[in-house]
Short mmCIF file of C-alpha atoms and ligand atoms in Angstrom, two decimals:
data_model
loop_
_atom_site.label_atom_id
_atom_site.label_comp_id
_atom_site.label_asym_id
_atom_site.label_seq_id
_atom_site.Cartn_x
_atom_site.Cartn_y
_atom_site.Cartn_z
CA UNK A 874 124.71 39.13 26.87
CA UNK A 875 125.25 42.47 28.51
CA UNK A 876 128.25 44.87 28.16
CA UNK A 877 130.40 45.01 31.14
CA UNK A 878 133.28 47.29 32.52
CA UNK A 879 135.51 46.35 35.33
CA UNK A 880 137.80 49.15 36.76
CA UNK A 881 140.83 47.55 38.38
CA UNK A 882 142.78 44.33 37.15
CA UNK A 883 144.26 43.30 40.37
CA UNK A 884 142.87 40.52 42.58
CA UNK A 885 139.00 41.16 42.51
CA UNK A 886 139.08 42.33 39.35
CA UNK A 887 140.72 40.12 36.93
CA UNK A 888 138.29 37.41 38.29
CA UNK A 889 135.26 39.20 38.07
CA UNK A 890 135.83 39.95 34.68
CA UNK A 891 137.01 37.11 33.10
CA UNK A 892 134.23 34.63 35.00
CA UNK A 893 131.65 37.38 33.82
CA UNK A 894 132.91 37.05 30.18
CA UNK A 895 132.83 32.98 30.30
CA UNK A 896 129.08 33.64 31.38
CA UNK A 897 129.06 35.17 27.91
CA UNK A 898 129.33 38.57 28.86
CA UNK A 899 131.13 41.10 26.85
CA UNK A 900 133.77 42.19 29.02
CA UNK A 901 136.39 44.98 28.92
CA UNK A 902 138.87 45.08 31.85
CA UNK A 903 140.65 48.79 32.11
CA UNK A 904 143.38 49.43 34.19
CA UNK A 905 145.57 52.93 34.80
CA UNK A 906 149.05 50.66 34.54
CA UNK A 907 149.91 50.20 31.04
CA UNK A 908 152.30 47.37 32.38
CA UNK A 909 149.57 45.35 33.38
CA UNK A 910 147.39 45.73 30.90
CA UNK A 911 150.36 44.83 28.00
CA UNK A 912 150.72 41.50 30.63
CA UNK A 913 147.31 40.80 30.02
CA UNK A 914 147.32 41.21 25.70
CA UNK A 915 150.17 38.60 25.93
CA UNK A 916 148.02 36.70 28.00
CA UNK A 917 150.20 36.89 31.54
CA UNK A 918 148.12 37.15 34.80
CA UNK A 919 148.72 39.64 36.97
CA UNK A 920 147.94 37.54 39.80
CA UNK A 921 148.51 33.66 41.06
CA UNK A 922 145.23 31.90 40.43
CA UNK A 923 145.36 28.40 38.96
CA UNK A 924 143.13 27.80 35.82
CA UNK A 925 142.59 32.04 35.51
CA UNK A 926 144.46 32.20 32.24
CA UNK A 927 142.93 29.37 30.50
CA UNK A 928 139.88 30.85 31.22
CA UNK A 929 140.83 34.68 30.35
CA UNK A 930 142.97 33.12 27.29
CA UNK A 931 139.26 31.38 26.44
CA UNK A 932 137.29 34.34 26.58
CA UNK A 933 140.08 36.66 24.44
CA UNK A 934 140.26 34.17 22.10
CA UNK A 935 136.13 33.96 22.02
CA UNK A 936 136.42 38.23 21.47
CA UNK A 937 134.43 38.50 25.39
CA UNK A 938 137.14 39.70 27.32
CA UNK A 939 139.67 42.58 26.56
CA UNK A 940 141.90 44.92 28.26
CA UNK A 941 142.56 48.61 27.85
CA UNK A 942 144.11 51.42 29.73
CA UNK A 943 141.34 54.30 28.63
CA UNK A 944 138.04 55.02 29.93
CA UNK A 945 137.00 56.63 26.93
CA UNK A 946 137.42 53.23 25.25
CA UNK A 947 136.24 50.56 28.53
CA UNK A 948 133.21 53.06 29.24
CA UNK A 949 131.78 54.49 25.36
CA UNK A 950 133.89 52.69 23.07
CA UNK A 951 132.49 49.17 24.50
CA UNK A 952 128.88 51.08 25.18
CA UNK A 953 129.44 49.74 28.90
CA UNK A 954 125.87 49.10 30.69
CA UNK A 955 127.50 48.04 33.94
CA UNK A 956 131.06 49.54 35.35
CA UNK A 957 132.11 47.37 37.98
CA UNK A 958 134.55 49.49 40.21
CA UNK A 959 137.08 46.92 41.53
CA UNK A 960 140.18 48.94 42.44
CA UNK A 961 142.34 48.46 45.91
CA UNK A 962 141.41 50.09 49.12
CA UNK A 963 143.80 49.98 51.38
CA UNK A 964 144.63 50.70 54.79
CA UNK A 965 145.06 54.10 55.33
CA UNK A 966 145.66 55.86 58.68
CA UNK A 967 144.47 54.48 62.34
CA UNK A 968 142.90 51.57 59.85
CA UNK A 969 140.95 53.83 58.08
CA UNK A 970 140.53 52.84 54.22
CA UNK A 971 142.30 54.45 51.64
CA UNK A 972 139.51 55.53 48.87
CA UNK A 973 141.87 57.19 46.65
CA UNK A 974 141.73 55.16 43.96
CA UNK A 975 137.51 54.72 44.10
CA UNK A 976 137.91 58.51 43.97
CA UNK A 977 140.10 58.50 41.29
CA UNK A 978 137.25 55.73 39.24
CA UNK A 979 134.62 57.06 39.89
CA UNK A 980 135.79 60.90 38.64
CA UNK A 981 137.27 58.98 35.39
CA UNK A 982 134.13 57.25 34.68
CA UNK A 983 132.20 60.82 35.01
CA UNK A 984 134.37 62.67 33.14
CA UNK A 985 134.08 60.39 30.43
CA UNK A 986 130.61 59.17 30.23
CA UNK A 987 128.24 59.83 27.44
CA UNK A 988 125.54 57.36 28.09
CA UNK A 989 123.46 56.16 31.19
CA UNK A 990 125.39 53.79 33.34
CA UNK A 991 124.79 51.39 36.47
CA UNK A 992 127.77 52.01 38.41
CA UNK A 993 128.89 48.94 41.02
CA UNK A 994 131.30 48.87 43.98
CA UNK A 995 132.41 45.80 44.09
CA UNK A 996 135.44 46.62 46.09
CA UNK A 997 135.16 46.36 50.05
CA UNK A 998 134.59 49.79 51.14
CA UNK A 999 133.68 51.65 54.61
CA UNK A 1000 129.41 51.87 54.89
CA UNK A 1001 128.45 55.09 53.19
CA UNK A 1002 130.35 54.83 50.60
CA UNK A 1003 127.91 54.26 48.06
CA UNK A 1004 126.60 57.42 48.26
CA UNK A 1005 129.87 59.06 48.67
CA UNK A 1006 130.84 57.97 45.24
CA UNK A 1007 127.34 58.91 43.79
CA UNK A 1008 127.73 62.31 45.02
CA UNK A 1009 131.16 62.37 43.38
CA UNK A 1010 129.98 61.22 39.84
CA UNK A 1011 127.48 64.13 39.73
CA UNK A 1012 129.92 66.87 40.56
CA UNK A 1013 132.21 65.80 38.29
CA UNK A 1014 130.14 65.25 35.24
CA UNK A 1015 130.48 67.71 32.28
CA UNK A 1016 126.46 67.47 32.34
CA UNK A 1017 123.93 65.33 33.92
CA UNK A 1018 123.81 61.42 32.53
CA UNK A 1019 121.59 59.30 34.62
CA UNK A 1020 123.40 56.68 36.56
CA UNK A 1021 122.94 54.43 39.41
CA UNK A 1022 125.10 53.32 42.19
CA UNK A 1023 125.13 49.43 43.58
CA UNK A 1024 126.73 47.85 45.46
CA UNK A 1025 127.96 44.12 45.16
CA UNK A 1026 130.42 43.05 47.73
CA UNK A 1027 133.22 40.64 46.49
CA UNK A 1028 133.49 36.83 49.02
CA UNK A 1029 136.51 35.71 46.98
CA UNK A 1030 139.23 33.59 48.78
CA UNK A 1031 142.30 34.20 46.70
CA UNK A 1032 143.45 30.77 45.39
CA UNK A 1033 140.19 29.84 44.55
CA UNK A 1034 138.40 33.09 43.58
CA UNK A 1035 137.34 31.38 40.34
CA UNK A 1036 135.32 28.84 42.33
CA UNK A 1037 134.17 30.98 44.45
CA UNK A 1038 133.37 33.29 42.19
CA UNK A 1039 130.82 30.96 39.84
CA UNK A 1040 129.16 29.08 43.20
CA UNK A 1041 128.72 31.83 45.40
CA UNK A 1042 127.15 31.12 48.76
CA UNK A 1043 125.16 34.07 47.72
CA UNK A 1044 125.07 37.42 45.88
CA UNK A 1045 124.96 40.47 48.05
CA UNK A 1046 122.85 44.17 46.65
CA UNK A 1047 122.46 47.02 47.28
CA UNK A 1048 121.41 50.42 46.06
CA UNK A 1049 118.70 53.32 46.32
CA UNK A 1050 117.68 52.38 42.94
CA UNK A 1051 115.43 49.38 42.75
CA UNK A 1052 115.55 48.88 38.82
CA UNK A 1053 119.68 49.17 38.50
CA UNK A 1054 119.74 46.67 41.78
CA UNK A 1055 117.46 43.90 39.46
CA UNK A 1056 119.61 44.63 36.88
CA UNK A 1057 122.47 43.55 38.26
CA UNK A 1058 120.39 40.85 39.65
CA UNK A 1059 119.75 39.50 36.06
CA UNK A 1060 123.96 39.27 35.69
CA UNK A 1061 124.11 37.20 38.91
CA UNK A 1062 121.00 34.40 37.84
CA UNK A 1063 123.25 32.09 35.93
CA UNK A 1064 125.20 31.55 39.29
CA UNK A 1065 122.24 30.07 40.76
CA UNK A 1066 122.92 31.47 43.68
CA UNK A 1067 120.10 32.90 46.55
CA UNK A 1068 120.51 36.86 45.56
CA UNK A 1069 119.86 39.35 48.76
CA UNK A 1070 118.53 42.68 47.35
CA UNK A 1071 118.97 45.93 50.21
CA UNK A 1072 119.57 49.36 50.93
CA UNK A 1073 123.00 51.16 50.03
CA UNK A 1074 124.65 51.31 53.64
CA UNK A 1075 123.68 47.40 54.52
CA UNK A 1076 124.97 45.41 51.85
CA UNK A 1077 128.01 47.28 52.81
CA UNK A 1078 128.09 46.25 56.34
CA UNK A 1079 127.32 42.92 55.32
CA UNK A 1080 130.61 42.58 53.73
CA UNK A 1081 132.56 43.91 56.61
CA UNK A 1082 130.45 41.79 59.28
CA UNK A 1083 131.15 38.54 57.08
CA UNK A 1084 135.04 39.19 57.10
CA UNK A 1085 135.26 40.42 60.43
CA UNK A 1086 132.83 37.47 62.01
CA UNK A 1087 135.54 35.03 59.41
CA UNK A 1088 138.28 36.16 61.36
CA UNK A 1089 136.82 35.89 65.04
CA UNK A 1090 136.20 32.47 64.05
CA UNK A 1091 140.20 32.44 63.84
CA UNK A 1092 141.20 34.17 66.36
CA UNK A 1093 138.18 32.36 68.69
CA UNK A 1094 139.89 28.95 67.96
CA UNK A 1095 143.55 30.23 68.50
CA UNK A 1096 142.57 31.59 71.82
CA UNK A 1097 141.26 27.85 72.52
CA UNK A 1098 144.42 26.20 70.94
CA UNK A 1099 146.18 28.47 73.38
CA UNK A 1100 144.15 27.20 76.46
CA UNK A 1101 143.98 23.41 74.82
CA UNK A 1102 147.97 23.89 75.67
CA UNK A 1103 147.55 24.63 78.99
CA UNK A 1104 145.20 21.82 79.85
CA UNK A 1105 146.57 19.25 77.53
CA UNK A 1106 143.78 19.35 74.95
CA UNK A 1107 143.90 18.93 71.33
CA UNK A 1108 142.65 22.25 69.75
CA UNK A 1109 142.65 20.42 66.49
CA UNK A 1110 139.73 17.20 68.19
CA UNK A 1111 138.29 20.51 69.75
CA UNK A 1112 137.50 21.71 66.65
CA UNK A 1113 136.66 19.08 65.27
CA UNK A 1114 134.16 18.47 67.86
CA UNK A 1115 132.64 21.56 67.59
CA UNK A 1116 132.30 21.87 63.45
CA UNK A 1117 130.15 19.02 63.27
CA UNK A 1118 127.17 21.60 65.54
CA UNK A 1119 125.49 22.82 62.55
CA UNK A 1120 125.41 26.53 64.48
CA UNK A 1121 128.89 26.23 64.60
CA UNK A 1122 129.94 24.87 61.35
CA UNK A 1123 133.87 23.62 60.91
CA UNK A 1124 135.26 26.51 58.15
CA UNK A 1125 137.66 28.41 60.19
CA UNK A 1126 138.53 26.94 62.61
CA UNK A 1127 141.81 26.04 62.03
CA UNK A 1128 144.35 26.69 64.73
CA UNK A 1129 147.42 28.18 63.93
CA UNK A 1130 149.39 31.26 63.48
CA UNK A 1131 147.12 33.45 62.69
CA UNK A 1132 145.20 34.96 59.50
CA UNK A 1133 146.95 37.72 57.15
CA UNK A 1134 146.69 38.33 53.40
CA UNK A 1135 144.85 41.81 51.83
CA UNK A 1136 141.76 41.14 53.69
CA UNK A 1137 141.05 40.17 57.19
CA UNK A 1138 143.39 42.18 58.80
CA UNK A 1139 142.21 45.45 56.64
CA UNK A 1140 138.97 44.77 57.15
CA UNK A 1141 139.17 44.04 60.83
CA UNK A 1142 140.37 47.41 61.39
CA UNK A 1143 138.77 49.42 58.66
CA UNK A 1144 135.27 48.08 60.83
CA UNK A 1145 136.61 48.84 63.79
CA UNK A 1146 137.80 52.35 62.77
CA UNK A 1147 134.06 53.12 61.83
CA UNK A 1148 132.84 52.01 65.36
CA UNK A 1149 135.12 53.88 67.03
CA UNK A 1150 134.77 57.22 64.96
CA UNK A 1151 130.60 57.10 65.93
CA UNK A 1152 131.74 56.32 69.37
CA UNK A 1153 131.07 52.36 69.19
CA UNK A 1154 133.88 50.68 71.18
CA UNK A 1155 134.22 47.63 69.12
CA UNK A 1156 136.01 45.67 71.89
CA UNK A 1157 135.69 42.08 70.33
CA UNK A 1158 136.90 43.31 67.21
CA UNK A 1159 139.69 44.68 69.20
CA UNK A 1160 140.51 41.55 71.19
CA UNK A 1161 140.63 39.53 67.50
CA UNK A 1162 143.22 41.71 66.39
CA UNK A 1163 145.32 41.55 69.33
CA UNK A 1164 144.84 37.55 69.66
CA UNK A 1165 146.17 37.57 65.90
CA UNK A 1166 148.94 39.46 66.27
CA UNK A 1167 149.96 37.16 69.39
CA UNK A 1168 149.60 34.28 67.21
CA UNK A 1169 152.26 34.75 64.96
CA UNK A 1170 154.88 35.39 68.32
CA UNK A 1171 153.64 32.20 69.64
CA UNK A 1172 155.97 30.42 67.38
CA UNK A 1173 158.86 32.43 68.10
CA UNK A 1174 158.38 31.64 71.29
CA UNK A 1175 158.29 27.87 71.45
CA UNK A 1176 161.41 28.07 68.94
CA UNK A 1177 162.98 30.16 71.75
CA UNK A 1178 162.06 28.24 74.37
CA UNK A 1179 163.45 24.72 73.04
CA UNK A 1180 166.94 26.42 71.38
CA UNK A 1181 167.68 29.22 73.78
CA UNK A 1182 166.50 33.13 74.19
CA UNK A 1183 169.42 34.04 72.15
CA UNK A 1184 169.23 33.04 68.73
CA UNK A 1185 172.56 34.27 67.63
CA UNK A 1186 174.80 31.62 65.47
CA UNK A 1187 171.55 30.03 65.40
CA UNK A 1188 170.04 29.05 61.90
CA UNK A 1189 165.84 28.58 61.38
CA UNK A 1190 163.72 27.77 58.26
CA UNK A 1191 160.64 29.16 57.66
CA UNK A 1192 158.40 25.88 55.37
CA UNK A 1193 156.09 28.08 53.79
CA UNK A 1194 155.81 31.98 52.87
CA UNK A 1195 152.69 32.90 51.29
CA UNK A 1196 150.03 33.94 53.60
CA UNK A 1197 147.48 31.10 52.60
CA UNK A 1198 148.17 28.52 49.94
CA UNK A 1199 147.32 28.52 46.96
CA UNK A 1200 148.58 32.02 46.58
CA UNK A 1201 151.93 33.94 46.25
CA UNK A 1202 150.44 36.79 48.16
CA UNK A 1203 152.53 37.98 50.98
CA UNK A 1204 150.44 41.03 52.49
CA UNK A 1205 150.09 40.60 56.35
CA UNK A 1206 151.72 37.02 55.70
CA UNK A 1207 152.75 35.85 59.62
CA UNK A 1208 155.93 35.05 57.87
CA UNK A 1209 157.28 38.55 57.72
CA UNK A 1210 156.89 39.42 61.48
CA UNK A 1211 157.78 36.05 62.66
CA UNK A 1212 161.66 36.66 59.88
CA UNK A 1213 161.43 39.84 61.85
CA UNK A 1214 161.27 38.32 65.49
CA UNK A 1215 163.51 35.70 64.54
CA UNK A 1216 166.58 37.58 63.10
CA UNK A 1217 166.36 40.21 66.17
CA UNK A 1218 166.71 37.79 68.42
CA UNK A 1219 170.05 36.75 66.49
CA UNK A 1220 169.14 33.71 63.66
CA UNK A 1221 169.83 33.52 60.59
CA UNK A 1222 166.38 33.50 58.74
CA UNK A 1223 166.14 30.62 55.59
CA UNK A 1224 162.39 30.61 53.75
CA UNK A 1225 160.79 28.14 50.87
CA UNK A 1226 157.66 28.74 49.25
CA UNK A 1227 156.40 26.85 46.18
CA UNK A 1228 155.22 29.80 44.57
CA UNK A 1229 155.84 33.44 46.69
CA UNK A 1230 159.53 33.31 46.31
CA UNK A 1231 160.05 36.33 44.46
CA UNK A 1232 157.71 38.21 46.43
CA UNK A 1233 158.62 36.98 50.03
CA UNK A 1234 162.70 38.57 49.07
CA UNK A 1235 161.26 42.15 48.02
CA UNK A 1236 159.27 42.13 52.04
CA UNK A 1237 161.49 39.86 53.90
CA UNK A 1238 164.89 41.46 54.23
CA UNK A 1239 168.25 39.31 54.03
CA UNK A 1240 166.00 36.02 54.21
CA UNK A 1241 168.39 33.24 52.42
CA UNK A 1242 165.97 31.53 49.76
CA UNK A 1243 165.85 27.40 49.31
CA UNK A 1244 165.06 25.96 46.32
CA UNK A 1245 162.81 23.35 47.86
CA UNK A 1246 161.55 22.11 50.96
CA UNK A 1247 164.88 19.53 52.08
CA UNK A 1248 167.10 22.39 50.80
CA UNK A 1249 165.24 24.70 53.20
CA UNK A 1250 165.67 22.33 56.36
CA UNK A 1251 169.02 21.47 55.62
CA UNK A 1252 171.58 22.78 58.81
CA UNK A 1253 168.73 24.45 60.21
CA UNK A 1254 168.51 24.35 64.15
CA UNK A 1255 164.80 24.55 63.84
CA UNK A 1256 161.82 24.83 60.79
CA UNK A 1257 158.74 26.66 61.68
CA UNK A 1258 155.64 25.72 59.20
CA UNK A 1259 153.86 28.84 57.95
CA UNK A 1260 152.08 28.22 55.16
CA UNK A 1261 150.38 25.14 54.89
CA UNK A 1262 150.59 24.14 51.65
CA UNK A 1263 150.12 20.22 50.48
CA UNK A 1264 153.51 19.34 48.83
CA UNK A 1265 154.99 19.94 52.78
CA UNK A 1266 152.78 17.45 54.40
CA UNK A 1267 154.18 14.40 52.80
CA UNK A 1268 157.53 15.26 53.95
CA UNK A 1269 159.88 12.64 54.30
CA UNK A 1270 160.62 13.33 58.07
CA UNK A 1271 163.57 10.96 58.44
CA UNK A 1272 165.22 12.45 55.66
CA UNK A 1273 164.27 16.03 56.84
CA UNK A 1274 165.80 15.49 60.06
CA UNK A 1275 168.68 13.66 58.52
CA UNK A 1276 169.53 17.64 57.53
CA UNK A 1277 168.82 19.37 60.12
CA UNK A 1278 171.68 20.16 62.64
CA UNK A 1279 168.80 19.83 64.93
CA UNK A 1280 165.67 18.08 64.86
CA UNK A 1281 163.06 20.99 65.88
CA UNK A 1282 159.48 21.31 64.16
CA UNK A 1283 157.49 23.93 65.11
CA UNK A 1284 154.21 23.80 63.25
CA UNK A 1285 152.56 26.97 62.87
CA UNK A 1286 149.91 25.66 60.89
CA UNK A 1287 149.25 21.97 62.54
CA UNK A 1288 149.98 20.17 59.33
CA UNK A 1289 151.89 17.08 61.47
CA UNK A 1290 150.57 14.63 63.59
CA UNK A 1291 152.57 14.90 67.00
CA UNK A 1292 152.49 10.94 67.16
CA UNK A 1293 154.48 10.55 63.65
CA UNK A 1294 156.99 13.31 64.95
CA UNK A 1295 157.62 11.83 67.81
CA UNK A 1296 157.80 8.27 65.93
CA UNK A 1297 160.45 10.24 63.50
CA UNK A 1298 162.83 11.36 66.67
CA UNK A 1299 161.82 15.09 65.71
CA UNK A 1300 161.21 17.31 68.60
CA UNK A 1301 158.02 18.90 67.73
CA UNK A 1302 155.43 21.76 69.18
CA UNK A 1303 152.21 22.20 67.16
CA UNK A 1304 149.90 24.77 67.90
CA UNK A 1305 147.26 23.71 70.83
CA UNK A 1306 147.91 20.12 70.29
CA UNK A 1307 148.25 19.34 74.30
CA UNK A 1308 151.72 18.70 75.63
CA UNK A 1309 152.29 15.28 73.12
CA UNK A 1310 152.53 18.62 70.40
CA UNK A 1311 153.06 21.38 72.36
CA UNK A 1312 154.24 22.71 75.63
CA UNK A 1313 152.55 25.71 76.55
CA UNK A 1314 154.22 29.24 76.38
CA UNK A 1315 153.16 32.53 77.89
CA UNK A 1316 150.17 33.75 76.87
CA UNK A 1317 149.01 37.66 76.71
C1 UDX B 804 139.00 36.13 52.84
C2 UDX B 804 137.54 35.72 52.94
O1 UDX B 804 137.47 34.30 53.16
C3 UDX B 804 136.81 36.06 51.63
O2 UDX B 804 135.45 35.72 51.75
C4 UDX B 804 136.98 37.55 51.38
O3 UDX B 804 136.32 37.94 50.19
C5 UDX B 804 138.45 37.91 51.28
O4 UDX B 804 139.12 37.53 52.50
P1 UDX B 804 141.24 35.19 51.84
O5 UDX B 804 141.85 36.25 52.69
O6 UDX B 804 141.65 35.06 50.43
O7 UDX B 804 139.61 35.36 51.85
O8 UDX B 804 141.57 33.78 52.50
P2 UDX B 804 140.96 32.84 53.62
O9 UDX B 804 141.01 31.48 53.08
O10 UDX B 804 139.69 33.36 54.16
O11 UDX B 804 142.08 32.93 54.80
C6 UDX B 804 142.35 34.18 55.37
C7 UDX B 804 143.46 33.96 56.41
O12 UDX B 804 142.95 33.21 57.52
C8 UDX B 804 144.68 33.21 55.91
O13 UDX B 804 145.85 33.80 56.45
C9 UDX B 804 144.51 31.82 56.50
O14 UDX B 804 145.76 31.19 56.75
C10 UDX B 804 143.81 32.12 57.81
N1 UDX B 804 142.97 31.02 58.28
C11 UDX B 804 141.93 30.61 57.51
C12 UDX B 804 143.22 30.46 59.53
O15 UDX B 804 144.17 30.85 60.20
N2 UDX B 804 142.41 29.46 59.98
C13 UDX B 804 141.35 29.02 59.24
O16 UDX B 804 140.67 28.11 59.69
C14 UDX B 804 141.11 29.60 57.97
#
């Protein structure tokens, strides 16, 4: 049992601390909003994760895991051996990420510190920073407390970060300091998981090279969906084809609209930004970004195409919000540009999402909300499918079309089978399903 500190309740955060308390840890999860921390002592999540606060509610009730808003108490009050840095970096400028708030932890933990400490970034951050972040605990000490740095890149999906989280593919370290790296080893050994100890600056990069090799998977098989169109191929048999080549492998490779959410497309750019400031032209890196963003106009163009360039007095539903299911998370969502694209060309924009309701009206302005998925498709000329989540695939098409004042599908995330449209009288375009579920529109 080993007394842990995790700076930053958000995404990474709340997981990493409550699944290191129910590995009976002692945990203590500190946070600068006192909002969010009063959430979490009545037991409310700050995020969407199912089966996150049974767990946390386990491990308060069990005295492992508790919240607070001051270092003083997270970092000497709990005799922390390990502070787990876990707060947001996001995008800053030309991609660049924001380290303000790593700045801002690892200062706090300095300034407060009265015993030696193994300090871990477990938030994705540009290579170098580990050093970065040592340099900036021993200038801001009051006097010199021995401390290490390591890092330990997160590979949570949200929506099943817990999972993730306790049968990790593997466990990523690195530091300059050989003893705090096997100590943070020894926390990692009940996952059972193959444990890759290196230097500061590499497990780093490894982080950014798994995201941004995730998401040319993506944008690889969306460029083939796209071509799959224009030879009357089925992206979706393509894929399937080529998943079952154990080089290849079949996780993403799901055609569609495109990736989003806090990661990919921050990551993407935050690695290309550090090419391109040592004067590496990252061009594929480049070309996955700009496939992505086409993705998510690819829709708005097949809507166009079958209903008229002019949307105006024109009505379309958007199944789906979220940018992934399993989440309520609408960063990057393709949802927001495609509302965007829709309602200048003249629609009116409808949305339904089982869970990112609340969130998808503070990003998506004047989008009318549904209450459910046949409430959503009701008098709409056309329904794209964003977000692929299971309670839409069941849908009972001949009632669904029984509402719509016209029978138009466009599935941005391939959930249908083109046959069963057809069969249902819907008029349907998939994404890369060959002309039976999709005729092909411009690409870049
Ligand atoms: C990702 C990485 O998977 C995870 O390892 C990292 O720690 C954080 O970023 P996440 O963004 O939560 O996780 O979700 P993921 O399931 O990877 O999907 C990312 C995006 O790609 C979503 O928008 C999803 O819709 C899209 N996607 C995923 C595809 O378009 N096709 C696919 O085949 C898979």
């Amino acid at each position: 049992m080993k007394n842990i500190t995790v700076v930053g309740v958000g995404y990474v955060g709340i997981i990493t601390g409550t699944c290191f308390a129910d590995l009976g840890n002692n945990v203590c999860g500190l946070d600068s909003s006192e909002e969010k921390i009063a959430s979490l002592k009545a037991g409310v999540m700050p995020i969407y994760q199912q089966g996150l606060k049974e767990l946390a509610d386990r491990n308060v009730k069990a005295g492992r895991l508790s919240f607070t808003t001051s270092y003083e108490e997270a970092i000497n009050g709990h005799q922390a051996e390990f502070v787990f840095i876990c707060v947001g970096t996001p995008e800053g400028v030309d991609g660049e990420a924001d380290l303000k708030y790593v700045r801002a932890a690892a200062q706090s933990i300095a300034e407060v510190m009265d015993h030696p400490l193994v300090i871990i970034n477990k938030s994705t951050v540009p290579v170098g920073t580990g050093d970065w972040v040592a340099d900036i605990v021993r200038e801001a000490q009051p006097e010199l407390i021995p401390f290490s740095v390591v890092s330990c890149p997160e590979f949570l999906r949200e929506g099943s970060a817990i999972s993730d989280f306790m049968n990790p593919d593997r466990t990523i370290l690195g530091s300059r300091d050989p003893e705090a790296a096997e100590k943070v080893a020894q926390l990692h050994l009940p996952l059972r998981a193959p444990i890759v100890v290196t230097n500061l600056r590499t497990a780093e990069m490894i982080k950014y090279a798994s995201n941004a090799f995730l998401a040319t998977k993506i944008s690889f098989i969306n460029e083939i969906a796209n071509i799959c169109e224009a030879l009357d191929a089925d992206v979706q048999e393509v894929a399937a084809g080529m998943g079952l080549d154990g080089r290849i492998g079949s996780a993403m490779l799901n055609a569609g609209i495109g990736y989003g959410g806090s990661c990919f497309p921050k990551d993407v750019k935050a690695l290309a930004y550090m090419a391109n400031v040592k004067g590496s032209h990252p061009q594929l890196l480049q070309a996955v970004m700009d496939i992505n963003e086409f993705q998510r106009k690819t829709v708005v163009l097949k809507t166009r195409a079958i209903l008229g360039e002019d949307l105006t007095g024109r009505t379309v539903g958007l199944l789906g919000l979220a940018f992934k299911a399993g989440t309520d998370d609408m960063r990057e969502a393709p949802s927001v540009d495609i509302a965007q694209m829709l309602q200048a060309a003249g629609a009116t924009v409808k949305g339904y999402d089982p869970v990112a309701m609340e969130w998808a009206a503070r990003v998506i302005p004047n989008i009318q909300l549904a209450d459910d998925a046949y409430d959503l498709v009701a008098g709409c000329d056309a329904v794209i499918v964003c977000t692929e989540w299971n309670e839409f695939k069941q849908l009972n098409l001949e009632r669904a079309k029984e509402l719509m004042k016209q029978p138009v599908i466009v599935d941005g995330r391939n959930i249908y089978d083109p046959g069963a449209m057809k069969k249902a009288g819907l008029i349907y375009r998939g994404v890369g399903r060959g002309h039976d579920g999709g005729a092909s529109q411009t690409t870049p």
